[in-house]
Tab-separated table of C-alpha atoms in Angstrom:
chain	number	residue	atom	x	y	z
A	1	MET	CA	-6.358	-20.351	-5.325
A	2	PHE	CA	-4.531	-21.127	-8.689
A	3	PHE	CA	-6.146	-17.861	-9.930
A	4	LYS	CA	-4.545	-16.319	-6.614
A	5	THR	CA	-1.129	-17.184	-7.320
A	6	LEU	CA	1.351	-14.959	-9.238
A	7	THR	CA	1.905	-17.970	-11.843
A	8	GLY	CA	-1.446	-18.094	-12.057
A	9	ARG	CA	-2.661	-14.738	-12.470
A	10	ILE	CA	0.238	-14.373	-15.337
A	11	LEU	CA	-0.361	-17.995	-17.433
A	12	VAL	CA	-4.630	-16.462	-17.023
A	13	LEU	CA	-3.499	-12.788	-18.168
A	14	SER	CA	-1.277	-14.299	-20.915
A	15	LEU	CA	-3.658	-16.471	-22.440
A	16	LEU	CA	-6.373	-13.833	-22.426
A	17	LEU	CA	-4.496	-11.216	-23.945
A	18	PHE	CA	-2.927	-13.907	-26.661
A	19	THR	CA	-5.989	-15.239	-27.595
A	20	VAL	CA	-7.251	-11.765	-27.968
A	21	ALA	CA	-4.393	-10.160	-30.158
A	22	ILE	CA	-3.670	-13.335	-32.628
A	23	GLY	CA	-7.230	-14.463	-32.647
A	24	THR	CA	-8.053	-10.762	-34.036
A	25	VAL	CA	-5.019	-10.214	-36.660
A	26	THR	CA	-6.002	-14.096	-37.669
A	27	LEU	CA	-10.105	-13.197	-37.893
A	28	LEU	CA	-9.116	-10.383	-39.870
A	29	HIS	CA	-6.560	-12.024	-42.094
A	30	ILE	CA	-9.394	-14.906	-43.229
A	31	ARG	CA	-11.879	-12.274	-43.393
A	32	ARG	CA	-9.257	-10.791	-46.114
A	33	GLU	CA	-8.711	-13.965	-47.968
A	34	HIS	CA	-12.236	-14.615	-48.076
A	35	ALA	CA	-13.364	-11.584	-49.801
A	36	HIS	CA	-10.020	-11.652	-52.192
A	37	ILE	CA	-11.267	-15.204	-53.540
A	38	ILE	CA	-14.812	-13.861	-53.391
A	39	THR	CA	-13.259	-11.265	-55.329
A	40	THR	CA	-11.325	-13.626	-57.926
A	41	ASN	CA	-14.435	-15.577	-58.358
A	42	ARG	CA	-16.224	-12.578	-59.531
A	43	GLU	CA	-13.724	-11.409	-62.087
A	44	THR	CA	-13.426	-15.217	-63.263
A	45	ALA	CA	-17.674	-15.098	-64.008
A	46	GLU	CA	-17.623	-11.932	-64.935
A	47	LEU	CA	-14.796	-12.516	-67.907
A	48	LEU	CA	-16.281	-15.488	-69.070
A	49	LEU	CA	-19.536	-13.099	-69.360
A	50	SER	CA	-17.724	-10.846	-71.453
A	51	ILE	CA	-16.504	-14.293	-73.487
A	52	ILE	CA	-20.110	-15.976	-73.832
A	53	GLU	CA	-21.802	-12.470	-74.975
A	54	ARG	CA	-19.286	-11.942	-77.298
A	55	ALA	CA	-20.125	-15.484	-78.979
A	56	ILE	CA	-23.675	-14.682	-78.806
A	57	ALA	CA	-23.629	-11.099	-80.210
A	58	SER	CA	-21.978	-12.883	-83.395
A	59	ALA	CA	-24.174	-15.516	-83.558
A	60	MET	CA	-27.034	-13.542	-83.236
A	61	VAL	CA	-26.022	-10.476	-85.800
A	62	VAL	CA	-26.498	-13.205	-88.673
A	63	GLY	CA	-29.963	-14.292	-87.434
A	64	ASN	CA	-28.971	-17.705	-85.939
A	65	SER	CA	-30.605	-17.730	-82.969
A	66	ARG	CA	-30.821	-21.122	-82.607
A	67	ASP	CA	-26.116	-20.748	-82.049
A	68	VAL	CA	-27.563	-18.836	-79.446
A	69	GLN	CA	-28.907	-21.788	-77.262
A	70	THR	CA	-26.400	-24.510	-78.077
A	71	ILE	CA	-23.586	-21.953	-77.568
A	72	ILE	CA	-24.931	-21.334	-74.022
A	73	GLU	CA	-25.233	-25.264	-73.763
A	74	SER	CA	-22.034	-25.591	-74.463
A	75	ILE	CA	-19.939	-23.192	-71.963
A	76	GLY	CA	-22.451	-24.210	-69.097
A	77	THR	CA	-20.968	-27.682	-68.885
A	78	GLY	CA	-17.714	-25.815	-67.132
A	79	PRO	CA	-16.546	-27.623	-63.703
A	80	GLN	CA	-17.749	-24.869	-61.520
A	81	LEU	CA	-20.816	-22.855	-64.202
A	82	VAL	CA	-24.420	-23.495	-62.567
A	83	ALA	CA	-25.980	-22.094	-65.143
A	84	VAL	CA	-26.158	-20.064	-67.811
A	85	ARG	CA	-29.258	-18.042	-69.344
A	86	ILE	CA	-30.483	-14.675	-70.883
A	87	PHE	CA	-33.763	-13.919	-69.279
A	88	HIS	CA	-36.586	-11.301	-70.601
A	89	PRO	CA	-36.425	-7.921	-68.312
A	90	ASN	CA	-39.898	-9.671	-67.125
A	91	GLY	CA	-38.230	-12.323	-65.541
A	92	ARG	CA	-38.921	-15.192	-68.427
A	93	VAL	CA	-35.666	-17.354	-69.083
A	94	LEU	CA	-35.178	-17.093	-73.060
A	95	LYS	CA	-31.699	-18.806	-73.478
A	96	SER	CA	-30.381	-21.221	-71.027
A	97	SER	CA	-28.106	-24.100	-70.175
A	98	ILE	CA	-30.653	-26.170	-68.365
A	99	PRO	CA	-33.057	-26.415	-70.908
A	100	ASP	CA	-35.499	-27.389	-68.164
A	101	GLU	CA	-35.812	-23.973	-67.340
A	102	LEU	CA	-36.749	-22.433	-70.846
A	103	GLY	CA	-40.077	-20.516	-70.647
A	104	ARG	CA	-40.818	-20.747	-66.801
A	105	ARG	CA	-39.366	-17.364	-64.287
A	106	ILE	CA	-35.771	-17.110	-63.277
A	107	ASN	CA	-34.781	-17.923	-59.492
A	108	PRO	CA	-35.289	-14.773	-57.198
A	109	HIS	CA	-32.094	-13.467	-56.916
A	110	ASP	CA	-30.826	-13.242	-60.036
A	111	LEU	CA	-34.414	-11.251	-60.770
A	112	ALA	CA	-32.789	-9.197	-57.718
A	113	ILE	CA	-29.941	-8.166	-58.893
A	114	PHE	CA	-30.861	-6.866	-62.363
A	115	GLU	CA	-33.776	-5.042	-60.587
A	116	ARG	CA	-31.500	-3.159	-58.239
A	117	GLY	CA	-29.401	-2.375	-61.197
A	118	ALA	CA	-26.424	-4.384	-59.484
A	119	THR	CA	-24.064	-6.037	-61.503
A	120	TYR	CA	-23.581	-9.142	-59.652
A	121	ASP	CA	-24.249	-11.055	-55.627
A	122	VAL	CA	-23.442	-14.067	-53.718
A	123	PHE	CA	-26.485	-16.156	-52.301
A	124	LYS	CA	-27.046	-19.316	-51.497
A	125	GLY	CA	-28.277	-21.888	-54.199
A	126	PRO	CA	-29.153	-25.592	-54.599
A	127	ALA	CA	-26.010	-26.388	-54.817
A	128	GLY	CA	-24.389	-24.231	-52.462
A	129	LYS	CA	-22.801	-20.396	-52.304
A	130	VAL	CA	-23.020	-19.172	-55.785
A	131	VAL	CA	-21.859	-15.423	-57.241
A	132	GLY	CA	-24.021	-14.146	-59.729
A	133	VAL	CA	-22.995	-11.971	-62.649
A	134	ILE	CA	-25.297	-10.530	-65.066
A	135	LYS	CA	-25.305	-7.695	-68.383
A	136	ALA	CA	-27.784	-6.593	-69.435
A	137	ILE	CA	-27.989	-7.031	-73.995
A	138	TRP	CA	-28.852	-3.441	-74.913
A	139	SER	CA	-30.077	-2.999	-78.776
A	140	GLU	CA	-27.885	-2.024	-81.435
A	141	PRO	CA	-28.008	-0.494	-84.619
A	142	ARG	CA	-27.112	-3.979	-86.545
A	143	CYS	CA	-30.221	-5.115	-84.546
A	144	THR	CA	-32.699	-3.006	-86.060
A	145	PRO	CA	-33.429	-5.102	-89.179
A	146	CYS	CA	-35.599	-7.430	-85.994
A	147	HIS	CA	-36.058	-5.244	-82.985
A	148	GLY	CA	-36.740	-1.878	-84.789
A	149	ASN	CA	-35.027	1.323	-83.943
A	150	ALA	CA	-36.063	2.200	-80.625
A	151	PRO	CA	-33.011	1.845	-77.751
A	152	LYS	CA	-34.565	-1.327	-75.295
A	153	VAL	CA	-33.325	-3.956	-73.182
A	154	LEU	CA	-33.346	-7.558	-75.526
A	155	GLY	CA	-32.065	-9.536	-72.635
A	156	VAL	CA	-30.347	-10.017	-69.755
A	157	LEU	CA	-26.782	-12.811	-69.934
A	158	ASN	CA	-26.537	-14.358	-66.255
A	159	VAL	CA	-23.733	-16.690	-65.146
A	160	ASN	CA	-24.159	-18.327	-62.123
A	161	TYR	CA	-20.722	-19.328	-60.925
A	162	ALA	CA	-20.557	-21.597	-57.855
A	163	LEU	CA	-18.399	-21.020	-54.870
A	164	ALA	CA	-18.018	-24.700	-53.305
A	165	GLY	CA	-14.091	-24.921	-54.272
A	166	PRO	CA	-12.980	-21.445	-53.047
A	167	GLU	CA	-15.532	-22.391	-49.554
A	168	ALA	CA	-13.960	-25.202	-48.873
A	169	GLN	CA	-10.633	-23.471	-49.612
A	170	ILE	CA	-11.548	-20.552	-46.957
A	171	TYR	CA	-12.585	-23.029	-44.545
A	172	ALA	CA	-8.930	-25.199	-45.108
A	173	THR	CA	-7.215	-21.791	-44.255
A	174	SER	CA	-9.461	-21.075	-41.581
A	175	GLN	CA	-8.814	-24.526	-39.852
A	176	PHE	CA	-4.488	-23.773	-40.956
A	177	PHE	CA	-4.731	-20.303	-39.151
A	178	SER	CA	-7.016	-21.385	-36.249
A	179	LEU	CA	-4.537	-24.251	-35.448
A	180	SER	CA	-1.315	-22.443	-36.293
A	181	MET	CA	-2.872	-19.562	-33.637
A	182	LEU	CA	-3.635	-22.021	-30.870
A	183	VAL	CA	0.227	-23.323	-31.478
A	184	MET	CA	1.607	-20.080	-31.200
A	185	ILE	CA	-0.725	-19.072	-28.232
A	186	GLY	CA	0.859	-22.118	-26.908
A	187	LEU	CA	4.348	-21.362	-27.535
A	188	LEU	CA	4.222	-17.872	-26.656
A	189	THR	CA	2.335	-18.643	-23.122
A	190	VAL	CA	5.017	-21.565	-22.543
A	191	GLY	CA	7.911	-18.960	-23.515
A	192	VAL	CA	6.333	-16.599	-20.917
A	193	LEU	CA	5.917	-18.864	-18.336
A	194	MET	CA	9.525	-20.027	-18.831
A	195	ILE	CA	11.192	-16.437	-19.014
A	196	PHE	CA	8.865	-15.856	-15.229
A	197	GLN	CA	10.471	-18.912	-14.081
A	198	ARG	CA	13.436	-18.074	-14.613
A	199	PHE	CA	13.947	-14.479	-13.875
A	200	VAL	CA	11.085	-13.575	-11.332
A	201	ARG	CA	9.669	-16.601	-9.935
A	202	ARG	CA	12.861	-18.523	-8.425
A	203	PRO	CA	14.483	-14.947	-7.605
A	204	LEU	CA	11.507	-14.079	-5.359
A	205	ARG	CA	11.485	-17.982	-3.831
A	206	GLU	CA	14.877	-17.210	-2.903
A	207	LEU	CA	14.418	-13.871	-1.797
A	208	SER	CA	11.536	-15.190	0.826
A	209	ALA	CA	13.454	-18.197	2.027
A	210	LYS	CA	16.406	-15.412	2.810
A	211	MET	CA	14.021	-13.190	4.353
A	212	ALA	CA	12.426	-16.378	6.874
A	213	GLN	CA	15.663	-16.815	7.519
A	214	VAL	CA	15.846	-13.041	8.612
A	215	GLU	CA	13.062	-13.812	10.552
A	216	ALA	CA	14.252	-16.887	12.649
A	217	GLY	CA	17.002	-14.499	13.563
A	218	ASP	CA	19.624	-15.368	11.180
A	219	LEU	CA	21.419	-11.737	10.055
A	220	SER	CA	24.078	-13.730	8.059
A	221	ALA	CA	21.762	-13.933	4.636
A	222	HIS	CA	22.900	-12.585	1.752
A	223	LEU	CA	21.650	-12.137	-1.934
A	224	ASP	CA	23.405	-11.847	-5.100
A	225	SER	CA	22.489	-8.866	-6.336
A	226	SER	CA	24.375	-8.754	-9.094
A	227	ARG	CA	21.273	-8.431	-12.135
A	228	PRO	CA	21.228	-5.616	-13.854
A	229	ASP	CA	17.090	-5.329	-13.730
A	230	GLU	CA	14.411	-4.458	-11.125
A	231	ILE	CA	15.131	-7.875	-9.374
A	232	GLY	CA	18.619	-7.189	-8.640
A	233	GLN	CA	17.711	-3.762	-7.451
A	234	LEU	CA	14.793	-5.303	-5.079
A	235	MET	CA	17.729	-7.930	-3.620
A	236	GLU	CA	20.498	-4.753	-3.219
A	237	SER	CA	17.958	-3.265	-0.664
A	238	PHE	CA	17.611	-7.080	0.602
A	239	ASN	CA	21.137	-7.091	1.341
A	240	SER	CA	21.304	-3.141	2.865
A	241	MET	CA	18.185	-3.667	5.161
A	242	VAL	CA	20.179	-7.067	6.499
A	243	GLU	CA	23.147	-5.071	6.882
A	244	ARG	CA	21.585	-2.338	8.621
A	245	LEU	CA	19.689	-4.827	11.049
A	246	ASN	CA	23.149	-6.315	11.557
A	247	ARG	CA	24.439	-2.612	12.979
A	248	ALA	CA	21.501	-1.977	14.808
A	249	GLN	CA	21.430	-5.355	16.816
A	250	ALA	CA	24.975	-4.620	17.475
A	251	GLU	CA	24.246	-1.206	18.794
A	252	LEU	CA	21.645	-2.301	20.673
A	253	GLU	CA	23.660	-5.395	22.227
A	254	GLN	CA	25.826	-2.561	23.166
A	255	TYR	CA	23.402	-0.791	24.219
A	256	HIS	CA	21.851	-3.183	26.087
A	257	PHE	CA	25.444	-4.337	27.794
A	258	GLN	CA	25.860	-0.259	28.733
A	259	GLN	CA	22.196	-0.162	30.406
A	260	MET	CA	22.661	-4.023	32.414
A	261	GLU	CA	26.364	-2.068	33.078
A	262	ARG	CA	24.631	0.822	34.621
A	263	ALA	CA	21.776	-1.135	36.167
A	264	ASP	CA	24.324	-3.185	37.803
A	265	ARG	CA	25.932	-0.146	39.093
A	266	LEU	CA	23.192	1.517	40.521
A	267	ALA	CA	22.647	-1.672	42.133
A	268	SER	CA	25.505	-1.491	43.754
A	269	VAL	CA	25.832	2.332	44.566
A	270	GLY	CA	22.004	1.956	45.815
A	271	GLU	CA	23.040	-0.645	48.269
A	272	MET	CA	26.000	0.729	49.335
A	273	SER	CA	23.934	4.111	49.943
A	274	ALA	CA	21.909	2.526	51.761
A	275	GLY	CA	24.232	1.240	54.021
A	276	ILE	CA	26.663	4.623	54.189
A	277	ALA	CA	23.593	6.345	55.340
A	278	HIS	CA	22.258	4.183	57.581
A	279	GLU	CA	25.444	4.150	59.379
A	280	ILE	CA	25.617	7.912	59.039
A	281	LYS	CA	22.132	8.397	59.961
A	282	ASN	CA	22.293	7.198	63.736
A	283	PRO	CA	25.360	9.155	64.430
A	284	LEU	CA	24.023	12.466	63.411
A	285	ALA	CA	21.316	11.775	65.382
A	286	ALA	CA	23.316	11.727	68.406
A	287	ILE	CA	25.761	14.466	67.577
A	288	ASN	CA	22.358	16.365	67.048
A	289	GLY	CA	21.589	15.846	70.142
A	290	ALA	CA	24.230	16.566	71.912
A	291	ILE	CA	24.956	19.726	70.718
A	292	THR	CA	21.298	20.917	71.379
A	293	VAL	CA	22.087	19.674	74.813
A	294	LEU	CA	25.371	21.730	74.610
A	295	ALA	CA	23.628	24.492	73.689
A	296	SER	CA	21.337	24.867	76.148
A	297	ASP	CA	23.891	25.301	78.614
A	298	PHE	CA	25.072	28.974	76.769
A	299	PRO	CA	24.011	32.208	78.390
A	300	ALA	CA	21.191	33.691	75.407
A	301	ASP	CA	23.797	36.341	74.664
A	302	ASP	CA	26.156	33.820	74.641
A	303	PRO	CA	27.798	34.556	70.706
A	304	ARG	CA	28.440	30.637	70.131
A	305	HIS	CA	25.041	30.149	69.391
A	306	ASP	CA	25.693	31.337	66.209
A	307	VAL	CA	28.404	28.493	65.575
A	308	ILE	CA	26.205	25.905	67.271
A	309	ALA	CA	23.358	27.204	64.541
A	310	LYS	CA	25.309	26.974	61.640
A	311	VAL	CA	26.054	23.343	62.935
A	312	LEU	CA	22.318	22.055	63.539
A	313	GLU	CA	22.049	23.755	60.195
A	314	GLN	CA	24.547	21.489	58.063
A	315	ILE	CA	23.086	18.281	60.421
A	316	ALA	CA	20.183	19.122	59.094
A	317	ARG	CA	21.477	19.240	55.445
A	318	LEU	CA	23.385	16.115	55.709
A	319	ASP	CA	20.144	14.111	57.368
A	320	ARG	CA	18.640	14.990	54.286
A	321	VAL	CA	21.360	13.846	51.960
A	322	THR	CA	20.897	10.370	54.059
A	323	THR	CA	17.846	10.142	53.907
A	324	ASP	CA	17.447	10.687	49.633
A	325	LEU	CA	20.128	7.978	50.016
A	326	LEU	CA	18.758	5.430	51.889
A	327	TYR	CA	15.093	6.132	50.384
A	328	PHE	CA	16.987	5.732	46.093
A	329	GLY	CA	18.356	2.450	47.857
A	330	LYS	CA	15.557	0.834	49.350
A	331	PRO	CA	12.637	2.289	48.260
A	332	GLY	CA	9.933	1.663	50.143
A	333	LYS	CA	7.032	-0.532	49.035
A	334	PRO	CA	3.815	0.771	47.485
A	335	ALA	CA	0.074	0.928	49.223
A	336	PHE	CA	-2.047	1.741	46.548
A	337	THR	CA	-5.483	2.965	46.849
A	338	TRP	CA	-7.697	5.308	44.465
A	339	VAL	CA	-6.333	8.210	44.627
A	340	ASP	CA	-8.247	11.737	43.210
A	341	VAL	CA	-5.561	13.620	41.228
A	342	ASN	CA	-7.245	17.158	41.700
A	343	ASP	CA	-7.679	16.932	45.166
A	344	LEU	CA	-4.111	15.404	46.012
A	345	LEU	CA	-2.452	18.724	44.446
A	346	LYS	CA	-4.815	21.055	45.989
A	347	ASN	CA	-2.929	19.801	49.707
A	348	THR	CA	0.225	19.790	48.280
A	349	LEU	CA	0.641	23.625	47.215
A	350	PHE	CA	-1.295	23.957	50.517
A	351	PHE	CA	1.935	22.826	52.027
A	352	VAL	CA	4.203	24.333	49.339
A	353	ALA	CA	2.812	27.719	49.572
A	354	GLN	CA	4.709	27.187	53.466
A	355	HIS	CA	8.015	27.484	51.490
A	356	PRO	CA	9.550	31.989	51.464
A	357	GLU	CA	10.884	31.031	48.043
A	358	ALA	CA	6.831	30.731	46.752
A	359	ARG	CA	5.881	34.054	48.073
A	360	LYS	CA	7.284	35.257	45.029
A	361	VAL	CA	5.644	33.222	42.615
A	362	HIS	CA	1.841	33.480	41.122
A	363	HIS	CA	-0.058	29.747	40.522
A	364	VAL	CA	-1.999	29.496	38.199
A	365	GLN	CA	-4.194	26.427	37.667
A	366	GLU	CA	-6.383	24.779	35.173
A	367	LEU	CA	-7.821	21.875	36.668
A	368	THR	CA	-9.891	19.676	34.833
A	369	ARG	CA	-13.144	18.795	36.940
A	370	ASN	CA	-14.208	15.175	37.397
A	371	LEU	CA	-11.335	13.169	36.739
A	372	SER	CA	-10.698	9.297	37.165
A	373	PRO	CA	-9.862	8.510	40.621
A	374	VAL	CA	-6.438	6.643	39.814
A	375	TRP	CA	-4.893	3.591	41.600
A	376	VAL	CA	-1.435	4.621	43.143
A	377	ASP	CA	0.494	5.065	46.402
A	378	GLU	CA	-0.900	8.816	47.888
A	379	LYS	CA	1.804	9.223	50.046
A	380	GLN	CA	5.041	8.764	46.832
A	381	LEU	CA	2.550	10.605	44.496
A	382	GLN	CA	2.780	13.390	47.046
A	383	GLN	CA	6.205	13.634	46.917
A	384	VAL	CA	6.999	13.160	43.317
A	385	PHE	CA	4.437	16.468	43.073
A	386	PHE	CA	5.874	18.131	46.073
A	387	ASN	CA	9.260	18.148	44.957
A	388	ILE	CA	8.699	18.775	40.966
A	389	ILE	CA	6.772	21.627	42.291
A	390	ILE	CA	9.691	23.094	44.426
A	391	ASN	CA	12.332	22.340	41.453
A	392	ALA	CA	9.847	24.726	39.363
A	393	ILE	CA	9.527	27.775	42.215
A	394	GLN	CA	13.309	27.214	42.911
A	395	ALA	CA	14.003	27.689	39.238
A	396	MET	CA	12.002	30.941	39.297
A	397	GLN	CA	14.344	32.934	41.747
A	398	SER	CA	13.178	36.615	40.637
A	399	GLY	CA	9.577	35.137	40.662
A	400	GLY	CA	7.148	33.928	37.847
A	401	THR	CA	4.566	31.832	36.777
A	402	LEU	CA	3.873	28.237	37.845
A	403	LEU	CA	1.461	25.952	35.840
A	404	ILE	CA	-0.718	23.309	37.177
A	405	HIS	CA	-2.672	21.795	34.482
A	406	THR	CA	-4.518	18.323	34.996
A	407	ASP	CA	-6.208	16.289	31.997
A	408	GLN	CA	-8.422	13.355	31.060
A	409	CYS	CA	-6.633	12.103	27.704
A	410	LEU	CA	-6.365	9.311	25.681
A	411	VAL	CA	-2.462	8.143	24.917
A	412	ASP	CA	-1.941	4.737	22.204
A	413	GLY	CA	-5.268	3.660	22.896
A	414	GLN	CA	-5.775	4.069	26.516
A	415	GLN	CA	-7.549	6.395	29.161
A	416	VAL	CA	-5.234	9.243	31.430
A	417	VAL	CA	-4.623	11.479	33.612
A	418	GLN	CA	-2.516	13.792	32.596
A	419	VAL	CA	-0.393	16.434	35.260
A	420	VAL	CA	1.478	19.303	33.895
A	421	ILE	CA	3.517	21.149	36.070
A	422	GLY	CA	5.662	24.058	34.607
A	423	ASP	CA	7.550	27.487	35.339
A	424	SER	CA	8.035	30.279	33.477
A	425	GLY	CA	12.358	30.182	34.534
A	426	PRO	CA	15.118	29.946	32.624
A	427	GLY	CA	14.803	26.784	31.262
A	428	ILE	CA	17.350	23.509	30.997
A	429	PRO	CA	20.126	23.703	28.230
A	430	PRO	CA	19.753	20.545	25.863
A	431	GLU	CA	23.065	19.120	26.896
A	432	ASN	CA	21.478	18.687	30.604
A	433	LEU	CA	18.043	18.175	29.644
A	434	GLU	CA	19.189	14.340	28.978
A	435	ARG	CA	21.014	13.994	32.614
A	436	ILE	CA	18.110	15.548	34.957
A	437	PHE	CA	17.176	11.834	35.416
A	438	THR	CA	20.440	10.428	36.532
A	439	PRO	CA	21.010	10.024	40.062
A	440	PHE	CA	23.453	12.330	41.237
A	441	PHE	CA	23.666	14.852	38.796
A	442	THR	CA	22.147	18.599	39.544
A	443	THR	CA	23.315	21.825	38.844
A	444	LYS	CA	22.685	23.467	42.318
A	445	THR	CA	25.104	23.804	45.120
A	446	GLN	CA	23.318	22.039	48.086
A	447	GLY	CA	21.739	18.916	45.578
A	448	THR	CA	22.353	15.623	45.852
A	449	GLY	CA	21.044	15.252	42.435
A	450	LEU	CA	18.592	12.271	43.205
A	451	GLY	CA	15.440	14.472	43.538
A	452	LEU	CA	13.821	13.793	40.164
A	453	ALA	CA	15.561	10.224	39.831
A	454	ILE	CA	13.174	9.009	42.957
A	455	CYS	CA	10.635	11.487	41.279
A	456	ARG	CA	10.566	8.756	37.996
A	457	GLN	CA	10.843	5.441	39.745
A	458	LEU	CA	8.081	6.371	42.401
A	459	ILE	CA	5.765	7.505	38.713
A	460	GLU	CA	7.333	4.230	37.512
A	461	TYR	CA	5.991	2.105	40.586
A	462	GLN	CA	2.944	3.519	40.014
A	463	GLY	CA	2.679	2.491	36.474
A	464	GLY	CA	3.060	5.604	35.003
A	465	LYS	CA	5.456	8.248	32.645
A	466	ILE	CA	7.367	11.436	33.342
A	467	LYS	CA	8.898	13.456	30.784
A	468	VAL	CA	10.508	17.267	30.156
A	469	THR	CA	10.262	19.154	27.624
A	470	SER	CA	12.689	22.586	28.322
A	471	ARG	CA	13.240	25.640	25.695
A	472	LEU	CA	15.757	28.208	27.475
A	473	GLY	CA	14.168	31.867	27.814
A	474	GLU	CA	11.039	29.947	28.101
A	475	GLY	CA	10.394	27.589	31.372
A	476	THR	CA	10.168	23.945	32.086
A	477	ARG	CA	7.453	21.395	31.535
A	478	VAL	CA	6.880	18.158	33.493
A	479	THR	CA	4.316	15.878	32.389
A	480	ILE	CA	2.931	13.127	34.533
A	481	LEU	CA	1.379	10.439	32.782
A	482	LEU	CA	-1.388	7.922	35.345
A	483	PRO	CA	-2.956	5.694	33.836
A	484	VAL	CA	-7.217	5.238	34.805
A	485	THR	CA	-8.382	1.576	34.679
A	486	ALA	CA	-11.217	-0.250	36.055
A	487	ASN	CA	-8.625	-3.312	36.766
A	488	PRO	CA	-5.748	-2.667	39.606
A	489	GLY	CA	-3.845	-5.118	38.219
A	490	GLU	CA	-3.544	-3.939	34.800
A	491	SER	CA	-2.413	-0.182	35.647
A	492	GLY	CA	0.377	1.362	33.262
A	493	VAL	CA	0.567	3.123	30.612
A	494	ARG	CA	1.689	1.258	27.132
A	495	ASN	CA	4.635	2.884	25.369
């Protein structure tokens, strides 16, 4: 769980990085110190070897070979000297600071140095690590009386120098550097954590608290964004977001208030319209009957029949208007049943075909077979289809093409039956397209402006959606989405 937190990850990664970096540098430094100490002791042993060689050479020239053993024994008593010896190339010890070695075979390490042609080597002896240095003693002209004229190796001078002291020094140095490394890693890690706590974790906690405050609905939250780093930019973005949310909330509240006012006005208008329509409809029926009776008393060739006909036509128009007002104010309760949309459209088109203006319009039907039935009020849905199709026909006064298309598709994860009713008329201007569902808005000379408002109201009663798209000079498309559901209680297209 600790590693899942940001602090835990920073701590672990810092420890790993510091350990690898400082550990690598420390290891390289220790190795360099070790090599330096070995080199220094080797050079000391070689210097000592040269001094011994000159001392021995002086004694051998005068033929005093016993002094050679004395010199070697006296020099070999040094504190770090393990042994000083001269051995024959075949490995037999000729002279040695350790008298017990005389005449015996030299240890394999020193003989191997000579046989390899090397001058030194580091190996582990009984007393610990030693550096063995050798140098071959060649015959010289002054050695002719005793050893002949032929050049040859008279012996091999060998010095073994103990590294116990330097090894202890190396161990102490390693301990010091290791402890220093741990202290540095600890200090750096604590420093990183303090910086992270001060400049990252604390601001993030403050930001998280302010976000929770905004989530709870308090949009007065504000952060100090004066920091010149990325955290300051994040806080500034947060403040900007809260300000935009404030503006959006104010606009939403204003829009909601306007919608409530509009809904209240529409409810009042609906109730008033229903009352007025009811009060007008009864007298209109009486007037219509009375005029019809009066017209029956006139002779067939009486010119007043034309006047009576115009009066009756206007009475019928007023009756349609009051019927629309009455239906908009108090629509009937839907009577739901399973309906085949294709069959309902075919029946509606049969009635539409009787309309005089439909004769100039070419029908194109693209009905998808085997559509799922929908749970709707058949009469209300037919009224919607009828109104929209009549509007489409009336938009094509000079003739055109009426498109009826059905399909079943998936919209927002829900199966719907889609009905598209289109025309090839002049189209609807963009400024009018946003208002076509507004009650009492119309561009017709004899319209009430309630047709599409009632259509949307009825489609929403069925749990569906309706939308209109249009392009000037190309025509208009009305799309109706009706939900397909096995459970009528779940009817409704998701937004």
